[in-house]
Amino acid sequence: MKKIISSAILFLLVFSVFTSQVFYAEEIQQQATSIKGVGAKITCSYQKELERNITVSPSNGGRTVRLQIYSSKYEKYVTLKTYKTADSDAATVKIVFPKERRRRCTGQWKIVVEKSAAAEKAEKKIKVTTTNIVTKNITAGSACIYCVDDNQLIYGKLITKRRKMASVTKIMTAYVLLENAKLSEQTKVSKNAAKTPYACLNMKAGDIYTYKSLMYSLMLPSSNDAATAIAEGVGGSSKKFAKLMNAKADELGLKNTHFVTPHGLDAKGHYSSAWDICVIMGNVYSKSPAFRKVIASSKYSFTTKKYKQSKTVYTTDSLKGYSKKHKGGKTGFTTPAGYCFCGVYEHGGKTYVATVLHSSSGAMRWSDTKKLYEYIDKYASTKY
């Protein structure tokens, strides 16, 4: 009996060694699979279909090919499409990258050719960068188009990058003013406000202004002294007013904005982003008829209450008259911030906000904004 058991064990050992050698031989004989016809990087406009004809070899018996995209939600690659190659030494397959799954910036994709009896599994990782129609033509450091009604990003270029924003700051100054005071109320000008650098109202200390006149002076000619007068009248000081500005930014969920001054003159720790500015403008514009009326104006005349000085202020918005769809905006400039603008545009029954930060010149600021407006006219319906 022992001899029979020993013989059986020996047979099993010999069979196991033999079969493992056979399987090992089969693995050795499997061919490497090649995927040709597509590179590791692809850059393509969103408006164009993205297709690639890839060649898989060997393809004997037909091969299963999968197009996958990396999902940050599931933290893994997921299959979007499955193809089957022809039965041949080498077969060509047209791979179509679904437009609805292509990202605004860069996405990680992968082509997977499954293992077959004759060949090994192969994978090809591809970085697909989708470009907007005007990306390469926008000279501003950052740019953004935001649909207020849909709370939707339509176009973006470095939209979360923190930048100095100069007098575009005053959009938030106006917002805080409107929420904390009546425009019919009055405030006395301090010596500090009258001495604000780069002022344009030539205020006299002790004079009295309505918040309405200060609002127009703030938003049209971008008066820095008006900004200081508002801050001191509403908040008690520029520092305390900045706290109100930052509280509003927190309420709006802004992650890349911090205010130090009410006027936007360069200061350490004073910054925002193209996206955050769009959100600020979108909120105040949609909520305040008074704000809409102010930025739609080209000029405004008023008389101070104490010294009876008659003044007329004019807008710095050079896009007035460009299109009836343009509803107004706010300019900004300092050397470190460059030329900035945030404008409101209405199209197809919806309100859009377009922001450019750090343009190289005044002319380029307007050129960039017009391109964003043209983009809204042509492509906003795609929400991309």
mmCIF file of C-alpha atoms in Angstrom:
data_model
loop_
_atom_site.group_PDB
_atom_site.id
_atom_site.type_symbol
_atom_site.label_atom_id
_atom_site.label_comp_id
_atom_site.label_asym_id
_atom_site.label_seq_id
_atom_site.Cartn_x
_atom_site.Cartn_y
_atom_site.Cartn_z
ATOM 1 C CA MET A 1 0.000 0.000 0.000
ATOM 2 C CA LYS A 2 2.851 2.335 0.930
ATOM 3 C CA LYS A 3 4.457 1.629 -2.454
ATOM 4 C CA ILE A 4 1.215 2.549 -4.241
ATOM 5 C CA ILE A 5 0.889 5.828 -2.267
ATOM 6 C CA SER A 6 4.539 6.650 -2.896
ATOM 7 C CA SER A 7 4.113 6.000 -6.603
ATOM 8 C CA ALA A 8 1.013 8.204 -6.698
ATOM 9 C CA ILE A 9 2.818 11.033 -4.920
ATOM 10 C CA LEU A 10 5.763 10.709 -7.265
ATOM 11 C CA PHE A 11 3.424 10.788 -10.271
ATOM 12 C CA LEU A 12 1.724 13.946 -9.001
ATOM 13 C CA LEU A 13 5.061 15.640 -8.421
ATOM 14 C CA VAL A 14 6.280 14.739 -11.895
ATOM 15 C CA PHE A 15 2.963 15.870 -13.450
ATOM 16 C CA SER A 16 3.059 19.126 -11.525
ATOM 17 C CA VAL A 17 6.597 19.874 -12.684
ATOM 18 C CA PHE A 18 5.694 18.951 -16.253
ATOM 19 C CA THR A 19 2.544 21.098 -16.398
ATOM 20 C CA SER A 20 4.278 24.060 -14.758
ATOM 21 C CA GLN A 21 6.994 23.805 -17.377
ATOM 22 C CA VAL A 22 4.334 23.725 -20.115
ATOM 23 C CA PHE A 23 2.552 26.803 -18.701
ATOM 24 C CA TYR A 24 5.890 28.530 -18.246
ATOM 25 C CA ALA A 25 6.739 27.742 -21.838
ATOM 26 C CA GLU A 26 3.382 29.191 -22.962
ATOM 27 C CA GLU A 27 4.064 32.405 -20.999
ATOM 28 C CA ILE A 28 7.474 32.667 -22.560
ATOM 29 C CA GLN A 29 5.914 32.276 -25.978
ATOM 30 C CA GLN A 30 3.319 35.072 -25.476
ATOM 31 C CA GLN A 31 4.119 38.075 -27.619
ATOM 32 C CA ALA A 32 4.387 41.639 -26.422
ATOM 33 C CA THR A 33 1.452 43.815 -27.491
ATOM 34 C CA SER A 34 2.071 47.149 -29.168
ATOM 35 C CA ILE A 35 -0.260 50.164 -29.385
ATOM 36 C CA LYS A 36 0.633 52.644 -32.087
ATOM 37 C CA GLY A 37 -1.014 55.771 -33.468
ATOM 38 C CA VAL A 38 -1.444 57.807 -30.291
ATOM 39 C CA GLY A 39 1.031 59.774 -28.202
ATOM 40 C CA ALA A 40 1.321 60.282 -24.462
ATOM 41 C CA LYS A 41 -0.069 63.834 -24.760
ATOM 42 C CA ILE A 42 -2.947 65.251 -26.807
ATOM 43 C CA THR A 43 -4.065 68.892 -26.973
ATOM 44 C CA CYS A 44 -7.340 69.596 -28.718
ATOM 45 C CA SER A 45 -10.011 72.302 -28.766
ATOM 46 C CA TYR A 46 -13.270 71.382 -27.100
ATOM 47 C CA GLN A 47 -15.112 72.364 -30.259
ATOM 48 C CA LYS A 48 -13.390 69.617 -32.249
ATOM 49 C CA GLU A 49 -14.066 65.902 -32.162
ATOM 50 C CA LEU A 50 -11.151 63.987 -30.705
ATOM 51 C CA GLU A 51 -10.451 60.729 -32.521
ATOM 52 C CA ARG A 52 -7.376 58.571 -32.985
ATOM 53 C CA ASN A 53 -6.826 55.528 -35.199
ATOM 54 C CA ILE A 54 -4.684 53.147 -33.188
ATOM 55 C CA THR A 55 -2.999 50.002 -34.458
ATOM 56 C CA VAL A 56 -2.918 46.969 -32.173
ATOM 57 C CA SER A 57 -0.567 44.123 -32.851
ATOM 58 C CA PRO A 58 -0.744 41.211 -32.660
ATOM 59 C CA SER A 59 -4.495 41.058 -33.097
ATOM 60 C CA ASN A 60 -4.958 37.404 -33.943
ATOM 61 C CA GLY A 61 -8.270 36.095 -32.741
ATOM 62 C CA GLY A 62 -9.525 39.642 -32.122
ATOM 63 C CA ARG A 63 -8.556 41.740 -29.117
ATOM 64 C CA THR A 64 -10.626 43.645 -26.559
ATOM 65 C CA VAL A 65 -9.670 47.314 -26.340
ATOM 66 C CA ARG A 66 -10.943 49.581 -23.573
ATOM 67 C CA LEU A 67 -10.934 53.392 -23.397
ATOM 68 C CA GLN A 68 -10.725 54.510 -19.775
ATOM 69 C CA ILE A 69 -10.644 57.813 -17.877
ATOM 70 C CA TYR A 70 -9.379 58.442 -14.370
ATOM 71 C CA SER A 71 -12.187 59.253 -11.948
ATOM 72 C CA SER A 72 -11.171 61.400 -8.981
ATOM 73 C CA LYS A 73 -14.493 60.462 -7.373
ATOM 74 C CA TYR A 74 -13.706 56.750 -7.382
ATOM 75 C CA GLU A 75 -9.908 57.211 -7.412
ATOM 76 C CA LYS A 76 -9.451 54.723 -10.241
ATOM 77 C CA TYR A 77 -9.743 54.386 -14.005
ATOM 78 C CA VAL A 78 -13.235 53.613 -15.295
ATOM 79 C CA THR A 79 -14.105 52.206 -18.720
ATOM 80 C CA LEU A 80 -16.070 54.490 -21.036
ATOM 81 C CA LYS A 81 -15.991 52.479 -24.255
ATOM 82 C CA THR A 82 -15.086 48.936 -25.320
ATOM 83 C CA TYR A 83 -13.914 48.012 -28.818
ATOM 84 C CA LYS A 84 -13.129 44.723 -30.571
ATOM 85 C CA THR A 85 -10.315 44.473 -33.104
ATOM 86 C CA ALA A 86 -10.368 42.440 -36.307
ATOM 87 C CA ASP A 87 -8.715 39.021 -36.416
ATOM 88 C CA SER A 88 -5.387 39.792 -38.066
ATOM 89 C CA ASP A 89 -1.705 40.231 -37.400
ATOM 90 C CA ALA A 90 -2.304 43.959 -36.836
ATOM 91 C CA ALA A 91 -5.678 45.732 -36.638
ATOM 92 C CA THR A 92 -6.709 49.391 -36.681
ATOM 93 C CA VAL A 93 -9.370 50.686 -34.299
ATOM 94 C CA LYS A 94 -10.885 54.198 -34.260
ATOM 95 C CA ILE A 95 -10.903 55.470 -30.677
ATOM 96 C CA VAL A 96 -13.364 58.311 -29.982
ATOM 97 C CA PHE A 97 -12.815 60.373 -26.831
ATOM 98 C CA PRO A 98 -16.340 61.360 -25.648
ATOM 99 C CA LYS A 99 -16.764 65.141 -25.774
ATOM 100 C CA GLU A 100 -18.948 65.211 -22.701
ATOM 101 C CA ARG A 101 -16.190 63.624 -20.595
ATOM 102 C CA ARG A 102 -13.318 65.805 -21.728
ATOM 103 C CA ARG A 103 -12.270 68.278 -19.087
ATOM 104 C CA ARG A 104 -11.773 72.004 -19.426
ATOM 105 C CA CYS A 105 -8.104 71.607 -18.647
ATOM 106 C CA THR A 106 -6.331 68.235 -18.423
ATOM 107 C CA GLY A 107 -7.627 64.708 -17.904
ATOM 108 C CA GLN A 108 -5.862 61.363 -17.472
ATOM 109 C CA TRP A 109 -6.962 58.724 -19.977
ATOM 110 C CA LYS A 110 -5.837 55.192 -20.745
ATOM 111 C CA ILE A 111 -6.164 52.733 -23.632
ATOM 112 C CA VAL A 112 -6.055 49.116 -22.441
ATOM 113 C CA VAL A 113 -5.636 46.104 -24.742
ATOM 114 C CA GLU A 114 -6.630 43.022 -22.787
ATOM 115 C CA LYS A 115 -4.505 39.891 -22.664
ATOM 116 C CA SER A 116 -5.178 37.194 -25.259
ATOM 117 C CA ALA A 117 -4.059 33.601 -25.644
ATOM 118 C CA ALA A 118 -1.206 34.732 -27.867
ATOM 119 C CA ALA A 119 -0.233 38.143 -26.482
ATOM 120 C CA GLU A 120 0.269 40.082 -23.294
ATOM 121 C CA LYS A 121 -1.919 42.853 -21.909
ATOM 122 C CA ALA A 122 -0.829 46.382 -22.838
ATOM 123 C CA GLU A 123 -1.717 49.857 -21.563
ATOM 124 C CA LYS A 124 -1.133 53.349 -22.952
ATOM 125 C CA LYS A 125 -1.618 56.344 -20.625
ATOM 126 C CA ILE A 126 -2.588 59.599 -22.322
ATOM 127 C CA LYS A 127 -2.815 63.131 -20.930
ATOM 128 C CA VAL A 128 -5.592 64.932 -22.814
ATOM 129 C CA THR A 129 -5.641 68.727 -22.557
ATOM 130 C CA THR A 130 -8.807 70.417 -23.744
ATOM 131 C CA THR A 131 -8.436 74.019 -24.830
ATOM 132 C CA ASN A 132 -11.160 76.623 -25.054
ATOM 133 C CA ILE A 133 -11.597 78.420 -28.326
ATOM 134 C CA VAL A 134 -9.944 81.639 -27.107
ATOM 135 C CA THR A 135 -7.459 80.361 -24.506
ATOM 136 C CA LYS A 136 -4.342 81.129 -26.519
ATOM 137 C CA ASN A 137 -5.636 84.559 -27.509
ATOM 138 C CA ILE A 138 -6.284 85.901 -24.003
ATOM 139 C CA THR A 139 -3.248 87.869 -22.864
ATOM 140 C CA ALA A 140 -4.429 88.569 -19.303
ATOM 141 C CA GLY A 141 -2.764 86.572 -16.549
ATOM 142 C CA SER A 142 -6.144 85.300 -15.355
ATOM 143 C CA ALA A 143 -9.569 85.364 -16.984
ATOM 144 C CA CYS A 144 -12.992 83.991 -16.156
ATOM 145 C CA ILE A 145 -16.550 83.868 -17.467
ATOM 146 C CA TYR A 146 -19.229 83.080 -14.916
ATOM 147 C CA CYS A 147 -22.939 82.499 -15.589
ATOM 148 C CA VAL A 148 -24.785 84.051 -12.662
ATOM 149 C CA ASP A 149 -28.126 82.347 -13.332
ATOM 150 C CA ASP A 150 -26.632 78.847 -13.538
ATOM 151 C CA ASN A 151 -23.813 79.435 -11.027
ATOM 152 C CA GLN A 152 -21.640 77.919 -13.746
ATOM 153 C CA LEU A 153 -18.070 78.434 -14.884
ATOM 154 C CA ILE A 154 -18.143 78.989 -18.637
ATOM 155 C CA TYR A 155 -14.509 79.780 -19.330
ATOM 156 C CA GLY A 156 -11.420 79.930 -17.201
ATOM 157 C CA LYS A 157 -7.734 80.721 -17.313
ATOM 158 C CA LEU A 158 -5.924 80.412 -13.967
ATOM 159 C CA ILE A 159 -9.173 81.357 -12.250
ATOM 160 C CA THR A 160 -8.072 80.491 -8.686
ATOM 161 C CA LYS A 161 -4.624 82.075 -8.816
ATOM 162 C CA ARG A 162 -4.291 84.779 -6.170
ATOM 163 C CA ARG A 163 -3.491 88.138 -7.701
ATOM 164 C CA LYS A 164 -3.523 91.813 -6.830
ATOM 165 C CA MET A 165 -6.745 93.255 -8.239
ATOM 166 C CA ALA A 166 -6.331 97.018 -7.754
ATOM 167 C CA SER A 167 -9.595 99.003 -7.896
ATOM 168 C CA VAL A 168 -11.680 95.981 -8.849
ATOM 169 C CA THR A 169 -11.655 95.763 -5.037
ATOM 170 C CA LYS A 170 -14.307 98.470 -5.038
ATOM 171 C CA ILE A 171 -16.990 96.032 -6.184
ATOM 172 C CA MET A 172 -16.879 94.540 -2.696
ATOM 173 C CA THR A 173 -16.662 98.007 -1.143
ATOM 174 C CA ALA A 174 -19.916 98.886 -2.887
ATOM 175 C CA TYR A 175 -21.466 95.564 -1.841
ATOM 176 C CA VAL A 176 -20.704 96.139 1.846
ATOM 177 C CA LEU A 177 -21.926 99.733 1.623
ATOM 178 C CA LEU A 178 -25.252 98.645 0.134
ATOM 179 C CA GLU A 179 -25.796 96.050 2.846
ATOM 180 C CA ASN A 180 -24.896 98.342 5.761
ATOM 181 C CA ALA A 181 -26.197 101.820 4.892
ATOM 182 C CA LYS A 182 -28.838 103.658 2.905
ATOM 183 C CA LEU A 183 -27.617 105.637 -0.079
ATOM 184 C CA SER A 184 -29.651 108.603 1.135
ATOM 185 C CA GLU A 185 -27.621 108.756 4.351
ATOM 186 C CA GLN A 186 -24.709 111.177 4.738
ATOM 187 C CA THR A 187 -21.181 111.022 6.103
ATOM 188 C CA LYS A 188 -18.570 113.640 6.999
ATOM 189 C CA VAL A 189 -15.197 113.542 5.245
ATOM 190 C CA SER A 190 -12.230 113.098 7.580
ATOM 191 C CA LYS A 191 -8.756 114.542 7.083
ATOM 192 C CA ASN A 192 -7.553 110.990 6.491
ATOM 193 C CA ALA A 193 -10.087 110.394 3.716
ATOM 194 C CA ALA A 194 -9.276 113.741 2.076
ATOM 195 C CA LYS A 195 -5.581 112.757 1.981
ATOM 196 C CA THR A 196 -6.117 109.329 0.349
ATOM 197 C CA PRO A 197 -3.455 108.785 -2.369
ATOM 198 C CA TYR A 198 -4.454 108.955 -6.035
ATOM 199 C CA ALA A 199 -7.815 110.542 -5.193
ATOM 200 C CA CYS A 200 -9.959 112.226 -7.793
ATOM 201 C CA LEU A 201 -12.683 114.060 -5.872
ATOM 202 C CA ASN A 202 -10.381 116.618 -4.203
ATOM 203 C CA MET A 203 -12.401 116.299 -1.039
ATOM 204 C CA LYS A 204 -12.300 118.911 1.686
ATOM 205 C CA ALA A 205 -12.094 117.644 5.237
ATOM 206 C CA GLY A 206 -15.356 118.357 7.016
ATOM 207 C CA ASP A 207 -17.465 118.334 3.866
ATOM 208 C CA ILE A 208 -20.535 116.118 3.818
ATOM 209 C CA TYR A 209 -21.399 113.624 1.071
ATOM 210 C CA THR A 210 -24.349 111.311 0.622
ATOM 211 C CA TYR A 211 -23.474 107.642 0.247
ATOM 212 C CA LYS A 212 -25.151 107.813 -3.147
ATOM 213 C CA SER A 213 -22.675 110.403 -4.416
ATOM 214 C CA LEU A 214 -19.814 108.412 -2.885
ATOM 215 C CA MET A 215 -21.100 105.239 -4.535
ATOM 216 C CA TYR A 216 -21.098 106.823 -7.992
ATOM 217 C CA SER A 217 -17.656 108.335 -7.346
ATOM 218 C CA LEU A 218 -16.403 104.939 -6.192
ATOM 219 C CA MET A 219 -17.636 102.966 -9.189
ATOM 220 C CA LEU A 220 -17.377 105.413 -12.115
ATOM 221 C CA PRO A 221 -14.064 107.308 -11.862
ATOM 222 C CA SER A 222 -12.762 104.844 -9.224
ATOM 223 C CA SER A 223 -12.240 107.471 -6.546
ATOM 224 C CA ASN A 224 -9.932 106.270 -3.786
ATOM 225 C CA ASP A 225 -10.969 109.072 -1.427
ATOM 226 C CA ALA A 226 -14.601 108.030 -1.857
ATOM 227 C CA ALA A 227 -13.615 104.484 -0.871
ATOM 228 C CA THR A 228 -11.940 105.709 2.320
ATOM 229 C CA ALA A 229 -14.882 107.958 3.182
ATOM 230 C CA ILE A 230 -17.277 105.033 2.743
ATOM 231 C CA ALA A 231 -15.093 102.745 4.860
ATOM 232 C CA GLU A 232 -14.826 105.252 7.697
ATOM 233 C CA GLY A 233 -18.499 106.176 7.558
ATOM 234 C CA VAL A 234 -19.808 102.601 7.500
ATOM 235 C CA GLY A 235 -17.112 100.726 9.418
ATOM 236 C CA GLY A 236 -15.537 103.407 11.582
ATOM 237 C CA SER A 237 -12.155 102.934 9.911
ATOM 238 C CA SER A 238 -10.651 101.310 6.843
ATOM 239 C CA LYS A 239 -9.338 98.469 8.998
ATOM 240 C CA LYS A 240 -12.740 97.731 10.520
ATOM 241 C CA PHE A 241 -14.411 98.040 7.138
ATOM 242 C CA ALA A 242 -11.964 95.482 5.699
ATOM 243 C CA LYS A 243 -13.217 93.049 8.342
ATOM 244 C CA LEU A 244 -16.730 93.513 6.970
ATOM 245 C CA MET A 245 -15.409 92.896 3.463
ATOM 246 C CA ASN A 246 -13.675 89.693 4.542
ATOM 247 C CA ALA A 247 -16.762 88.527 6.421
ATOM 248 C CA LYS A 248 -18.761 88.928 3.218
ATOM 249 C CA ALA A 249 -16.094 87.039 1.272
ATOM 250 C CA ASP A 250 -16.354 84.179 3.780
ATOM 251 C CA GLU A 251 -20.142 84.222 3.485
ATOM 252 C CA LEU A 252 -19.815 83.845 -0.297
ATOM 253 C CA GLY A 253 -17.426 80.923 0.152
ATOM 254 C CA LEU A 254 -14.474 82.662 -1.490
ATOM 255 C CA LYS A 255 -11.235 80.750 -0.945
ATOM 256 C CA ASN A 256 -8.717 83.017 -2.625
ATOM 257 C CA THR A 257 -9.687 86.497 -1.482
ATOM 258 C CA HIS A 258 -8.515 88.709 1.368
ATOM 259 C CA PHE A 259 -9.091 92.443 1.743
ATOM 260 C CA VAL A 260 -6.884 94.936 3.532
ATOM 261 C CA THR A 261 -8.055 98.219 1.982
ATOM 262 C CA PRO A 262 -11.383 99.519 0.641
ATOM 263 C CA HIS A 263 -9.816 101.021 -2.505
ATOM 264 C CA GLY A 264 -7.370 98.382 -3.757
ATOM 265 C CA LEU A 265 -4.110 100.293 -3.596
ATOM 266 C CA ASP A 266 -1.394 97.668 -3.251
ATOM 267 C CA ALA A 267 -1.049 96.269 0.252
ATOM 268 C CA LYS A 268 0.470 93.101 1.668
ATOM 269 C CA GLY A 269 -2.161 90.391 2.007
ATOM 270 C CA HIS A 270 -4.638 92.130 -0.293
ATOM 271 C CA TYR A 271 -5.580 89.776 -3.134
ATOM 272 C CA SER A 272 -8.326 87.956 -4.971
ATOM 273 C CA SER A 273 -8.800 85.661 -7.981
ATOM 274 C CA ALA A 274 -10.676 85.919 -11.260
ATOM 275 C CA TRP A 275 -13.261 83.397 -10.070
ATOM 276 C CA ASP A 276 -13.842 85.089 -6.712
ATOM 277 C CA ILE A 277 -14.270 88.499 -8.339
ATOM 278 C CA CYS A 278 -16.845 87.050 -10.735
ATOM 279 C CA VAL A 279 -18.786 85.642 -7.797
ATOM 280 C CA ILE A 280 -18.713 88.977 -5.929
ATOM 281 C CA MET A 281 -19.893 90.894 -8.980
ATOM 282 C CA GLY A 282 -22.531 88.300 -9.826
ATOM 283 C CA ASN A 283 -24.008 88.447 -6.340
ATOM 284 C CA VAL A 284 -24.180 92.205 -5.896
ATOM 285 C CA TYR A 285 -25.397 92.742 -9.469
ATOM 286 C CA SER A 286 -28.236 90.232 -9.129
ATOM 287 C CA LYS A 287 -29.345 91.519 -5.720
ATOM 288 C CA SER A 288 -29.105 95.304 -5.997
ATOM 289 C CA PRO A 289 -31.033 97.428 -8.534
ATOM 290 C CA ALA A 290 -29.136 100.459 -7.213
ATOM 291 C CA PHE A 291 -25.810 98.832 -8.067
ATOM 292 C CA ARG A 292 -27.017 97.933 -11.549
ATOM 293 C CA LYS A 293 -28.055 101.545 -12.126
ATOM 294 C CA VAL A 294 -24.686 102.872 -10.973
ATOM 295 C CA ILE A 295 -22.468 100.723 -13.182
ATOM 296 C CA ALA A 296 -24.757 101.297 -16.167
ATOM 297 C CA SER A 297 -24.148 105.047 -15.908
ATOM 298 C CA SER A 298 -21.565 106.973 -17.897
ATOM 299 C CA LYS A 299 -21.536 110.028 -15.636
ATOM 300 C CA TYR A 300 -23.132 111.453 -12.514
ATOM 301 C CA SER A 301 -23.436 114.990 -11.159
ATOM 302 C CA PHE A 302 -23.975 116.023 -7.551
ATOM 303 C CA THR A 303 -23.342 118.786 -5.029
ATOM 304 C CA THR A 304 -21.702 118.259 -1.630
ATOM 305 C CA LYS A 305 -23.872 119.089 1.365
ATOM 306 C CA LYS A 306 -21.676 121.448 3.406
ATOM 307 C CA TYR A 307 -19.389 123.302 1.025
ATOM 308 C CA LYS A 308 -21.795 123.051 -1.900
ATOM 309 C CA GLN A 309 -19.138 121.875 -4.334
ATOM 310 C CA SER A 310 -20.623 120.843 -7.683
ATOM 311 C CA LYS A 311 -18.983 117.773 -9.147
ATOM 312 C CA THR A 312 -19.452 115.527 -12.173
ATOM 313 C CA VAL A 313 -17.808 112.129 -12.277
ATOM 314 C CA TYR A 314 -17.260 110.034 -15.427
ATOM 315 C CA THR A 315 -16.846 106.317 -15.927
ATOM 316 C CA THR A 316 -13.524 104.662 -16.738
ATOM 317 C CA ASP A 317 -15.399 101.816 -18.475
ATOM 318 C CA SER A 318 -14.309 102.128 -22.109
ATOM 319 C CA LEU A 319 -16.743 99.419 -23.207
ATOM 320 C CA LYS A 320 -19.712 101.719 -22.769
ATOM 321 C CA GLY A 321 -21.350 101.769 -26.206
ATOM 322 C CA TYR A 322 -19.558 98.601 -27.345
ATOM 323 C CA SER A 323 -22.738 96.531 -27.110
ATOM 324 C CA LYS A 324 -26.171 96.865 -25.574
ATOM 325 C CA LYS A 325 -25.451 93.561 -23.880
ATOM 326 C CA HIS A 326 -22.634 95.154 -21.877
ATOM 327 C CA LYS A 327 -24.216 96.400 -18.651
ATOM 328 C CA GLY A 328 -21.195 98.029 -17.041
ATOM 329 C CA GLY A 329 -18.209 97.036 -14.972
ATOM 330 C CA LYS A 330 -15.277 98.079 -12.827
ATOM 331 C CA THR A 331 -11.731 98.874 -13.886
ATOM 332 C CA GLY A 332 -8.543 98.600 -11.878
ATOM 333 C CA PHE A 333 -4.868 99.369 -12.312
ATOM 334 C CA THR A 334 -1.641 99.493 -10.356
ATOM 335 C CA THR A 335 1.769 98.543 -11.694
ATOM 336 C CA PRO A 336 1.924 95.253 -9.721
ATOM 337 C CA ALA A 337 -1.717 94.365 -10.491
ATOM 338 C CA GLY A 338 -1.596 95.306 -14.159
ATOM 339 C CA TYR A 339 -4.751 96.311 -15.993
ATOM 340 C CA CYS A 340 -7.904 94.675 -14.637
ATOM 341 C CA PHE A 341 -11.601 94.695 -15.453
ATOM 342 C CA CYS A 342 -14.779 92.963 -14.345
ATOM 343 C CA GLY A 343 -17.799 93.441 -16.601
ATOM 344 C CA VAL A 344 -21.399 92.283 -16.763
ATOM 345 C CA TYR A 345 -22.845 90.960 -20.009
ATOM 346 C CA GLU A 346 -26.367 89.741 -20.739
ATOM 347 C CA HIS A 347 -27.007 87.148 -23.437
ATOM 348 C CA GLY A 348 -29.890 84.819 -24.169
ATOM 349 C CA GLY A 349 -31.835 85.939 -21.124
ATOM 350 C CA LYS A 350 -28.962 85.181 -18.762
ATOM 351 C CA THR A 351 -26.408 87.290 -16.917
ATOM 352 C CA TYR A 352 -22.685 86.639 -17.278
ATOM 353 C CA VAL A 353 -19.689 88.162 -15.531
ATOM 354 C CA ALA A 354 -16.332 88.367 -17.322
ATOM 355 C CA THR A 355 -13.124 89.192 -15.443
ATOM 356 C CA VAL A 356 -9.581 89.802 -16.641
ATOM 357 C CA LEU A 357 -6.672 90.334 -14.242
ATOM 358 C CA HIS A 358 -3.124 91.427 -14.967
ATOM 359 C CA SER A 359 -3.484 92.470 -18.592
ATOM 360 C CA SER A 360 -0.352 94.053 -20.018
ATOM 361 C CA SER A 361 -1.997 97.300 -21.135
ATOM 362 C CA GLY A 362 -5.274 99.168 -21.146
ATOM 363 C CA ALA A 363 -5.811 98.283 -24.783
ATOM 364 C CA MET A 364 -5.229 94.566 -24.132
ATOM 365 C CA ARG A 365 -7.618 94.685 -21.179
ATOM 366 C CA TRP A 366 -10.423 95.813 -23.476
ATOM 367 C CA SER A 367 -9.384 93.435 -26.244
ATOM 368 C CA ASP A 368 -9.384 90.492 -23.842
ATOM 369 C CA THR A 369 -12.794 91.418 -22.445
ATOM 370 C CA LYS A 370 -14.293 91.724 -25.927
ATOM 371 C CA LYS A 371 -13.001 88.250 -26.752
ATOM 372 C CA LEU A 372 -14.687 86.909 -23.632
ATOM 373 C CA TYR A 373 -17.928 88.612 -24.628
ATOM 374 C CA GLU A 374 -17.650 87.142 -28.122
ATOM 375 C CA TYR A 375 -17.083 83.753 -26.525
ATOM 376 C CA ILE A 376 -20.317 84.153 -24.559
ATOM 377 C CA ASP A 377 -22.203 84.998 -27.769
ATOM 378 C CA LYS A 378 -20.876 81.946 -29.586
ATOM 379 C CA TYR A 379 -20.331 79.239 -27.016
ATOM 380 C CA ALA A 380 -22.038 80.006 -23.714
ATOM 381 C CA SER A 381 -24.878 77.637 -24.577
ATOM 382 C CA THR A 382 -22.393 74.772 -24.332
ATOM 383 C CA LYS A 383 -21.582 75.855 -20.746
ATOM 384 C CA TYR A 384 -17.972 75.422 -21.659
#
